[in-house]
mmCIF file of C-alpha atoms and ligand atoms in Angstrom:
data_model
loop_
_atom_site.group_PDB
_atom_site.id
_atom_site.type_symbol
_atom_site.label_atom_id
_atom_site.label_comp_id
_atom_site.label_asym_id
_atom_site.label_seq_id
_atom_site.Cartn_x
_atom_site.Cartn_y
_atom_site.Cartn_z
ATOM 1 C CA MET A 1 129.304 68.935 -6.321
ATOM 2 C CA ILE A 2 130.879 65.478 -5.950
ATOM 3 C CA ALA A 3 127.490 63.764 -5.469
ATOM 4 C CA LYS A 4 126.033 65.538 -8.510
ATOM 5 C CA LYS A 5 128.980 64.565 -10.701
ATOM 6 C CA ALA A 6 128.910 60.974 -9.375
ATOM 7 C CA LYS A 7 125.127 60.888 -10.013
ATOM 8 C CA ALA A 8 124.600 59.890 -6.379
ATOM 9 C CA SER A 9 122.158 61.149 -3.782
ATOM 10 C CA HIS A 10 123.444 63.601 -1.212
ATOM 11 C CA THR A 11 122.644 64.434 2.369
ATOM 12 C CA ASP A 12 124.282 66.951 4.669
ATOM 13 C CA LEU A 13 125.646 65.627 7.916
ATOM 14 C CA VAL A 14 124.368 67.764 10.763
ATOM 15 C CA VAL A 15 127.341 68.796 12.889
ATOM 16 C CA ASP A 16 127.126 71.090 15.865
ATOM 17 C CA LYS A 17 128.613 71.420 19.295
ATOM 18 C CA PHE A 18 127.372 70.855 22.789
ATOM 19 C CA PRO A 19 128.006 73.758 25.189
ATOM 20 C CA ASP A 20 131.209 72.112 26.443
ATOM 21 C CA ASP A 21 132.694 71.974 22.906
ATOM 22 C CA GLU A 22 131.995 68.263 22.323
ATOM 23 C CA LEU A 23 130.783 67.454 18.812
ATOM 24 C CA ARG A 24 127.298 66.191 17.966
ATOM 25 C CA VAL A 25 126.766 64.601 14.558
ATOM 26 C CA GLN A 26 123.483 63.416 13.096
ATOM 27 C CA PHE A 27 122.351 61.860 9.826
ATOM 28 C CA LYS A 28 118.940 62.937 8.569
ATOM 29 C CA ALA A 29 118.752 60.356 5.762
ATOM 30 C CA ASN A 30 118.038 56.633 5.780
ATOM 31 C CA LEU A 31 121.394 54.888 5.332
ATOM 32 C CA LYS A 32 120.190 51.279 5.489
ATOM 33 C CA GLY A 33 121.885 49.172 2.812
ATOM 34 C CA LYS A 34 123.610 52.196 1.243
ATOM 35 C CA ASN A 35 127.233 52.791 0.389
ATOM 36 C CA VAL A 36 127.953 55.921 2.387
ATOM 37 C CA VAL A 37 130.716 58.272 1.255
ATOM 38 C CA LEU A 38 131.854 60.804 3.838
ATOM 39 C CA VAL A 39 133.648 63.769 2.264
ATOM 40 C CA GLN A 40 136.078 65.467 4.609
ATOM 41 C CA SER A 41 138.862 67.964 3.845
ATOM 42 C CA PHE A 42 140.303 68.193 7.377
ATOM 43 C CA TYR A 43 140.801 71.947 7.442
ATOM 44 C CA SER A 44 140.411 74.665 10.028
ATOM 45 C CA ASN A 45 140.186 72.456 13.148
ATOM 46 C CA VAL A 46 141.841 69.165 12.134
ATOM 47 C CA SER A 47 141.157 67.446 15.462
ATOM 48 C CA ASP A 48 137.448 68.223 15.300
ATOM 49 C CA CYS A 49 137.355 66.951 11.715
ATOM 50 C CA ILE A 50 138.895 63.649 12.802
ATOM 51 C CA ILE A 51 136.387 63.191 15.629
ATOM 52 C CA GLU A 52 133.552 64.180 13.274
ATOM 53 C CA CYS A 53 134.628 61.495 10.790
ATOM 54 C CA ILE A 54 134.889 58.772 13.400
ATOM 55 C CA LEU A 55 131.530 59.622 14.979
ATOM 56 C CA ALA A 56 129.869 59.754 11.560
ATOM 57 C CA ALA A 57 131.446 56.522 10.287
ATOM 58 C CA GLU A 58 130.497 54.491 13.355
ATOM 59 C CA THR A 59 126.972 55.953 13.341
ATOM 60 C CA ALA A 60 126.549 55.128 9.637
ATOM 61 C CA ALA A 61 127.563 51.530 10.409
ATOM 62 C CA GLU A 62 125.073 51.348 13.314
ATOM 63 C CA LEU A 63 122.339 52.720 11.019
ATOM 64 C CA GLY A 64 122.897 49.853 8.609
ATOM 65 C CA ALA A 65 125.135 51.335 5.888
ATOM 66 C CA LYS A 66 126.552 48.671 3.595
ATOM 67 C CA LYS A 67 129.985 50.238 3.080
ATOM 68 C CA ILE A 68 131.580 53.300 4.636
ATOM 69 C CA ILE A 69 133.930 55.200 2.387
ATOM 70 C CA LEU A 70 136.044 58.228 3.185
ATOM 71 C CA ALA A 71 136.708 60.699 0.363
ATOM 72 C CA ALA A 72 139.441 62.977 1.624
ATOM 73 C CA PRO A 73 140.443 65.691 -0.851
ATOM 74 C CA TYR A 74 143.136 66.413 1.746
ATOM 75 C CA PHE A 75 144.203 63.881 4.386
ATOM 76 C CA PRO A 76 146.195 65.190 7.373
ATOM 77 C CA TYR A 77 149.072 63.886 9.492
ATOM 78 C CA LEU A 78 150.866 62.173 6.619
ATOM 79 C CA ARG A 79 154.012 64.292 6.921
ATOM 80 C CA GLN A 80 154.871 63.010 10.415
ATOM 81 C CA ASP A 81 156.060 59.702 8.960
ATOM 82 C CA LYS A 82 158.922 59.101 11.383
ATOM 83 C CA ARG A 83 160.065 60.050 14.862
ATOM 84 C CA PHE A 84 162.015 63.170 13.881
ATOM 85 C CA ARG A 85 162.791 64.048 17.508
ATOM 86 C CA SER A 86 163.072 61.533 20.341
ATOM 87 C CA GLY A 87 159.799 60.902 22.127
ATOM 88 C CA GLU A 88 157.671 62.228 19.264
ATOM 89 C CA ALA A 89 154.567 60.395 18.058
ATOM 90 C CA VAL A 90 154.715 58.889 14.569
ATOM 91 C CA SER A 91 151.305 60.418 13.927
ATOM 92 C CA GLN A 92 150.960 59.104 10.380
ATOM 93 C CA GLU A 93 150.782 55.492 11.601
ATOM 94 C CA ILE A 94 148.536 56.206 14.584
ATOM 95 C CA ILE A 95 145.999 58.235 12.599
ATOM 96 C CA ALA A 96 145.971 55.646 9.791
ATOM 97 C CA GLU A 97 145.270 52.844 12.290
ATOM 98 C CA LEU A 98 142.342 54.830 13.670
ATOM 99 C CA PHE A 99 140.764 55.340 10.245
ATOM 100 C CA ASP A 100 141.325 51.678 9.363
ATOM 101 C CA LEU A 101 138.982 50.780 12.193
ATOM 102 C CA TYR A 102 136.028 52.700 10.758
ATOM 103 C CA PHE A 103 136.333 52.847 6.953
ATOM 104 C CA ASP A 104 136.092 50.146 4.290
ATOM 105 C CA SER A 105 137.901 52.299 1.787
ATOM 106 C CA ILE A 106 139.707 55.619 1.739
ATOM 107 C CA TYR A 107 140.179 57.911 -1.282
ATOM 108 C CA ILE A 108 142.828 60.621 -0.939
ATOM 109 C CA ILE A 109 143.930 63.291 -3.396
ATOM 110 C CA ASP A 110 147.682 63.798 -3.519
ATOM 111 C CA PRO A 111 148.615 62.246 -0.187
ATOM 112 C CA HIS A 112 152.003 63.383 1.071
ATOM 113 C CA LEU A 113 154.014 60.213 0.515
ATOM 114 C CA HIS A 114 157.702 60.420 1.211
ATOM 115 C CA ARG A 115 159.383 57.673 3.223
ATOM 116 C CA LYS A 116 156.331 55.413 2.635
ATOM 117 C CA HIS A 117 155.834 55.146 -1.089
ATOM 118 C CA SER A 118 152.270 53.914 -1.216
ATOM 119 C CA LEU A 119 149.039 54.333 0.747
ATOM 120 C CA LYS A 120 149.041 50.555 1.039
ATOM 121 C CA ASP A 121 152.126 50.843 3.245
ATOM 122 C CA ILE A 122 150.169 53.112 5.590
ATOM 123 C CA PHE A 123 146.554 51.884 5.676
ATOM 124 C CA HIS A 124 145.093 48.369 5.867
ATOM 125 C CA SER A 125 141.733 49.517 4.424
ATOM 126 C CA LYS A 126 141.365 49.629 0.657
ATOM 127 C CA THR A 127 142.895 52.912 -0.535
ATOM 128 C CA VAL A 128 142.656 54.893 -3.751
ATOM 129 C CA LYS A 129 145.263 57.537 -4.495
ATOM 130 C CA LEU A 130 144.164 60.332 -6.789
ATOM 131 C CA THR A 131 146.213 63.200 -8.159
ATOM 132 C CA ALA A 132 145.455 66.706 -9.337
ATOM 133 C CA ASN A 133 148.709 66.818 -11.342
ATOM 134 C CA LEU A 134 146.993 66.716 -14.722
ATOM 135 C CA LEU A 135 144.535 69.453 -13.762
ATOM 136 C CA THR A 136 147.423 71.581 -12.456
ATOM 137 C CA SER A 137 149.364 71.041 -15.681
ATOM 138 C CA GLU A 138 146.352 72.058 -17.762
ATOM 139 C CA TYR A 139 145.914 75.212 -15.694
ATOM 140 C CA ILE A 140 149.575 76.201 -16.035
ATOM 141 C CA LYS A 141 149.593 75.434 -19.749
ATOM 142 C CA LYS A 142 146.542 77.633 -20.302
ATOM 143 C CA HIS A 143 147.573 80.599 -18.162
ATOM 144 C CA ILE A 144 151.372 80.830 -17.963
ATOM 145 C CA LYS A 145 153.621 81.355 -20.962
ATOM 146 C CA ASN A 146 156.776 79.292 -21.334
ATOM 147 C CA PRO A 147 157.101 78.338 -17.656
ATOM 148 C CA ILE A 148 159.989 76.673 -15.904
ATOM 149 C CA ILE A 149 158.893 74.404 -13.045
ATOM 150 C CA MET A 150 160.685 74.379 -9.687
ATOM 151 C CA GLY A 151 160.240 71.848 -6.896
ATOM 152 C CA PRO A 152 161.400 73.424 -3.612
ATOM 153 C CA ASP A 153 162.663 70.153 -2.088
ATOM 154 C CA GLU A 154 163.072 66.462 -2.819
ATOM 155 C CA GLU A 155 159.619 65.749 -1.364
ATOM 156 C CA SER A 156 158.051 67.885 -4.103
ATOM 157 C CA PHE A 157 159.555 65.689 -6.833
ATOM 158 C CA ASN A 158 156.352 63.650 -7.387
ATOM 159 C CA TRP A 159 154.432 66.801 -8.147
ATOM 160 C CA ALA A 160 156.950 69.114 -9.814
ATOM 161 C CA LYS A 161 158.442 66.509 -12.160
ATOM 162 C CA SER A 162 155.099 65.074 -13.183
ATOM 163 C CA VAL A 163 153.591 68.525 -13.861
ATOM 164 C CA ALA A 164 156.692 69.601 -15.814
ATOM 165 C CA ASP A 165 156.681 66.425 -17.883
ATOM 166 C CA SER A 166 153.052 66.688 -18.855
ATOM 167 C CA ILE A 167 153.487 70.320 -19.940
ATOM 168 C CA GLY A 168 156.785 69.515 -21.633
ATOM 169 C CA ALA A 169 158.503 72.186 -19.510
ATOM 170 C CA GLU A 170 161.992 72.341 -18.075
ATOM 171 C CA SER A 171 162.164 71.556 -14.339
ATOM 172 C CA ARG A 172 164.520 71.645 -11.410
ATOM 173 C CA ILE A 173 164.288 70.271 -7.870
ATOM 174 C CA LEU A 174 165.910 72.430 -5.192
ATOM 175 C CA LYS A 175 167.300 71.472 -1.797
ATOM 176 C CA LYS A 176 165.503 72.405 1.407
ATOM 177 C CA ILE A 177 166.812 72.249 4.932
ATOM 178 C CA ARG A 178 164.099 72.455 7.568
ATOM 179 C CA TYR A 179 165.209 73.746 10.962
ATOM 180 C CA SER A 180 161.692 74.103 12.425
ATOM 181 C CA SER A 181 158.077 74.579 11.316
ATOM 182 C CA TYR A 182 158.804 78.264 10.698
ATOM 183 C CA HIS A 183 162.425 78.175 9.587
ATOM 184 C CA VAL A 184 163.584 76.641 6.325
ATOM 185 C CA GLU A 185 166.459 77.279 3.985
ATOM 186 C CA VAL A 186 166.246 76.592 0.251
ATOM 187 C CA LYS A 187 169.381 76.097 -1.835
ATOM 188 C CA LEU A 188 170.248 75.580 -5.461
ATOM 189 C CA ASN A 189 171.919 72.314 -6.487
ATOM 190 C CA LYS A 190 173.149 73.501 -9.852
ATOM 191 C CA TYR A 191 173.053 76.924 -11.559
ATOM 192 C CA ILE A 192 170.179 77.550 -13.934
ATOM 193 C CA GLU A 193 169.523 80.612 -16.121
ATOM 194 C CA LEU A 194 166.270 82.226 -15.001
ATOM 195 C CA LYS A 195 166.621 85.808 -16.278
ATOM 196 C CA ASP A 196 163.100 87.212 -16.767
ATOM 197 C CA ARG A 197 161.542 83.757 -16.975
ATOM 198 C CA ASN A 198 158.135 82.785 -15.663
ATOM 199 C CA VAL A 199 158.886 80.409 -12.816
ATOM 200 C CA VAL A 200 156.243 78.134 -11.301
ATOM 201 C CA ILE A 201 157.070 76.558 -7.947
ATOM 202 C CA VAL A 202 155.064 73.321 -7.689
ATOM 203 C CA ASP A 203 154.462 71.649 -4.321
ATOM 204 C CA ASP A 204 151.784 69.482 -2.731
ATOM 205 C CA ILE A 205 151.099 71.475 0.436
ATOM 206 C CA ILE A 206 151.489 75.083 1.438
ATOM 207 C CA SER A 207 151.216 75.216 5.199
ATOM 208 C CA THR A 208 152.899 78.281 6.728
ATOM 209 C CA GLY A 209 154.185 79.375 3.306
ATOM 210 C CA HIS A 210 157.831 79.583 4.452
ATOM 211 C CA THR A 211 159.031 76.983 1.951
ATOM 212 C CA ILE A 212 157.609 78.988 -0.935
ATOM 213 C CA VAL A 213 158.694 82.393 0.406
ATOM 214 C CA GLU A 214 162.312 81.187 0.794
ATOM 215 C CA THR A 215 162.237 79.559 -2.642
ATOM 216 C CA ALA A 216 160.913 82.774 -4.183
ATOM 217 C CA LYS A 217 163.711 84.793 -2.520
ATOM 218 C CA LEU A 218 166.303 82.507 -4.078
ATOM 219 C CA LEU A 219 164.663 82.585 -7.509
ATOM 220 C CA ARG A 220 164.385 86.368 -7.437
ATOM 221 C CA LYS A 221 168.116 86.680 -6.637
ATOM 222 C CA MET A 222 168.693 84.603 -9.759
ATOM 223 C CA GLY A 223 166.791 87.099 -11.887
ATOM 224 C CA ALA A 224 163.477 85.245 -12.268
ATOM 225 C CA GLY A 225 160.668 87.267 -13.848
ATOM 226 C CA LYS A 226 157.205 86.500 -12.557
ATOM 227 C CA ILE A 227 157.012 83.907 -9.762
ATOM 228 C CA TYR A 228 153.961 81.675 -9.394
ATOM 229 C CA CYS A 229 153.284 78.828 -7.031
ATOM 230 C CA ALA A 230 150.897 75.994 -7.830
ATOM 231 C CA CYS A 231 149.946 73.763 -4.936
ATOM 232 C CA VAL A 232 147.330 71.097 -4.343
ATOM 233 C CA HIS A 233 146.511 71.722 -0.691
ATOM 234 C CA GLY A 234 146.437 75.403 0.224
ATOM 235 C CA ILE A 235 146.260 75.338 4.004
ATOM 236 C CA PHE A 236 147.857 78.759 4.572
ATOM 237 C CA ALA A 237 148.314 78.348 8.310
ATOM 238 C CA GLY A 238 149.086 81.383 10.458
ATOM 239 C CA GLY A 239 148.712 84.051 7.789
ATOM 240 C CA GLY A 240 150.604 82.063 5.136
ATOM 241 C CA LEU A 241 148.779 83.715 2.277
ATOM 242 C CA LYS A 242 149.696 87.207 3.520
ATOM 243 C CA LYS A 243 153.374 86.205 3.574
ATOM 244 C CA LEU A 244 153.114 84.923 0.019
ATOM 245 C CA LYS A 245 151.425 88.113 -1.150
ATOM 246 C CA ALA A 246 154.179 90.180 0.510
ATOM 247 C CA ALA A 247 156.754 88.020 -1.295
ATOM 248 C CA LYS A 248 154.932 88.798 -4.582
ATOM 249 C CA VAL A 249 154.216 85.169 -5.362
ATOM 250 C CA GLU A 250 151.070 84.536 -7.367
ATOM 251 C CA VAL A 251 149.431 81.508 -5.793
ATOM 252 C CA ILE A 252 147.247 78.975 -7.584
ATOM 253 C CA SER A 253 145.729 76.135 -5.615
ATOM 254 C CA ALA A 254 143.338 73.240 -6.039
ATOM 255 C CA ASN A 255 140.120 73.290 -4.027
ATOM 256 C CA THR A 256 140.958 70.235 -1.892
ATOM 257 C CA VAL A 257 140.916 72.663 1.034
ATOM 258 C CA PRO A 258 138.646 75.680 0.535
ATOM 259 C CA ASN A 259 140.673 78.881 0.147
ATOM 260 C CA GLU A 260 140.576 82.123 -1.819
ATOM 261 C CA LYS A 261 143.233 80.943 -4.305
ATOM 262 C CA ALA A 262 141.413 77.709 -5.201
ATOM 263 C CA LYS A 263 141.199 77.796 -8.981
ATOM 264 C CA ILE A 264 141.594 74.098 -9.810
ATOM 265 C CA ASP A 265 138.463 72.045 -9.196
ATOM 266 C CA VAL A 266 139.052 68.444 -8.099
ATOM 267 C CA SER A 267 135.419 67.390 -7.528
ATOM 268 C CA GLY A 268 135.300 65.604 -10.889
ATOM 269 C CA LEU A 269 138.365 63.526 -9.988
ATOM 270 C CA ILE A 270 136.696 62.128 -6.870
ATOM 271 C CA ALA A 271 133.301 61.680 -8.533
ATOM 272 C CA LYS A 272 134.806 59.785 -11.454
ATOM 273 C CA SER A 273 136.739 57.425 -9.262
ATOM 274 C CA LEU A 274 133.780 56.788 -6.931
ATOM 275 C CA ARG A 275 131.584 55.915 -9.912
HETATM 276 C C1 R5P B 301 156.803 69.102 2.786
HETATM 277 O O1 R5P B 301 157.835 68.698 2.300
HETATM 278 C C2 R5P B 301 155.709 69.629 1.914
HETATM 279 O O2 R5P B 301 155.819 69.146 0.626
HETATM 280 C C3 R5P B 301 155.671 71.153 1.895
HETATM 281 O O3 R5P B 301 156.840 71.639 1.268
HETATM 282 C C4 R5P B 301 155.592 71.719 3.283
HETATM 283 O O4 R5P B 301 154.567 71.090 3.990
HETATM 284 C C5 R5P B 301 155.339 73.202 3.234
HETATM 285 O O5 R5P B 301 155.289 73.702 4.536
HETATM 286 P P1 R5P B 301 155.405 75.240 4.791
HETATM 287 O O6 R5P B 301 154.431 75.947 3.894
HETATM 288 O O7 R5P B 301 155.038 75.406 6.246
HETATM 289 O O8 R5P B 301 156.833 75.654 4.556
#
């Protein structure tokens, strides 16, 4: 889809596994003198995806590619941007350093930037930051009547505020306390009237879904009508989507990571910026 929209030629990378689970990647096209764009969404088995990218990038260079570009609709490991617990790896920096070694430029849709404000503070390679915010706003505007936008925590501000502003909707950022990967608490900063209103929780990533489930519980207590959640990266780890269905949250996601709720197509965003 991206290649077609960018009016570029396309070849599938052959990826399979040796019997001992090691990856084997192979290009079937002639890459000599070409700008090669590797598209990788880092879902399902993130570690395999990383190895696949590195093997492919180095091979493309050996086969004579002119430039090696990574187009990552979703880029992983950005949330571990500090040593939260003693002895922990600051994975964001380590993974970025690894990709810097193999790619001339890196395009990422809605990277999770929090303590580091720009991709330039993370990578040395040329980076391009893209956002699905406008596409999300258009979707909400078209399908949800008179919404109020909620950001579940301060990290969601970049998404929730920008989406709300482009729709011209009211918005509020809530407070989240994270105790562990599976235990979060979401609190209200200031009372807001929600009786029977359509509320859209906007966040960049849904991983386990706990952030959204806890936010929905709070909003429901406050009398909210229908509760939606619009996210960019729908990872839905460990049955996250089931939990959201049980919490009666209608989920809308972009297709940066393939999933059954992917209704917002970002291929045009990448194609346009590559062109
Ligand atoms: C972190 O602040 C992100 O923006 C998301 O809120 C978080 O990754 C969601 O994780 P989970 O779905 O596991 O609660």
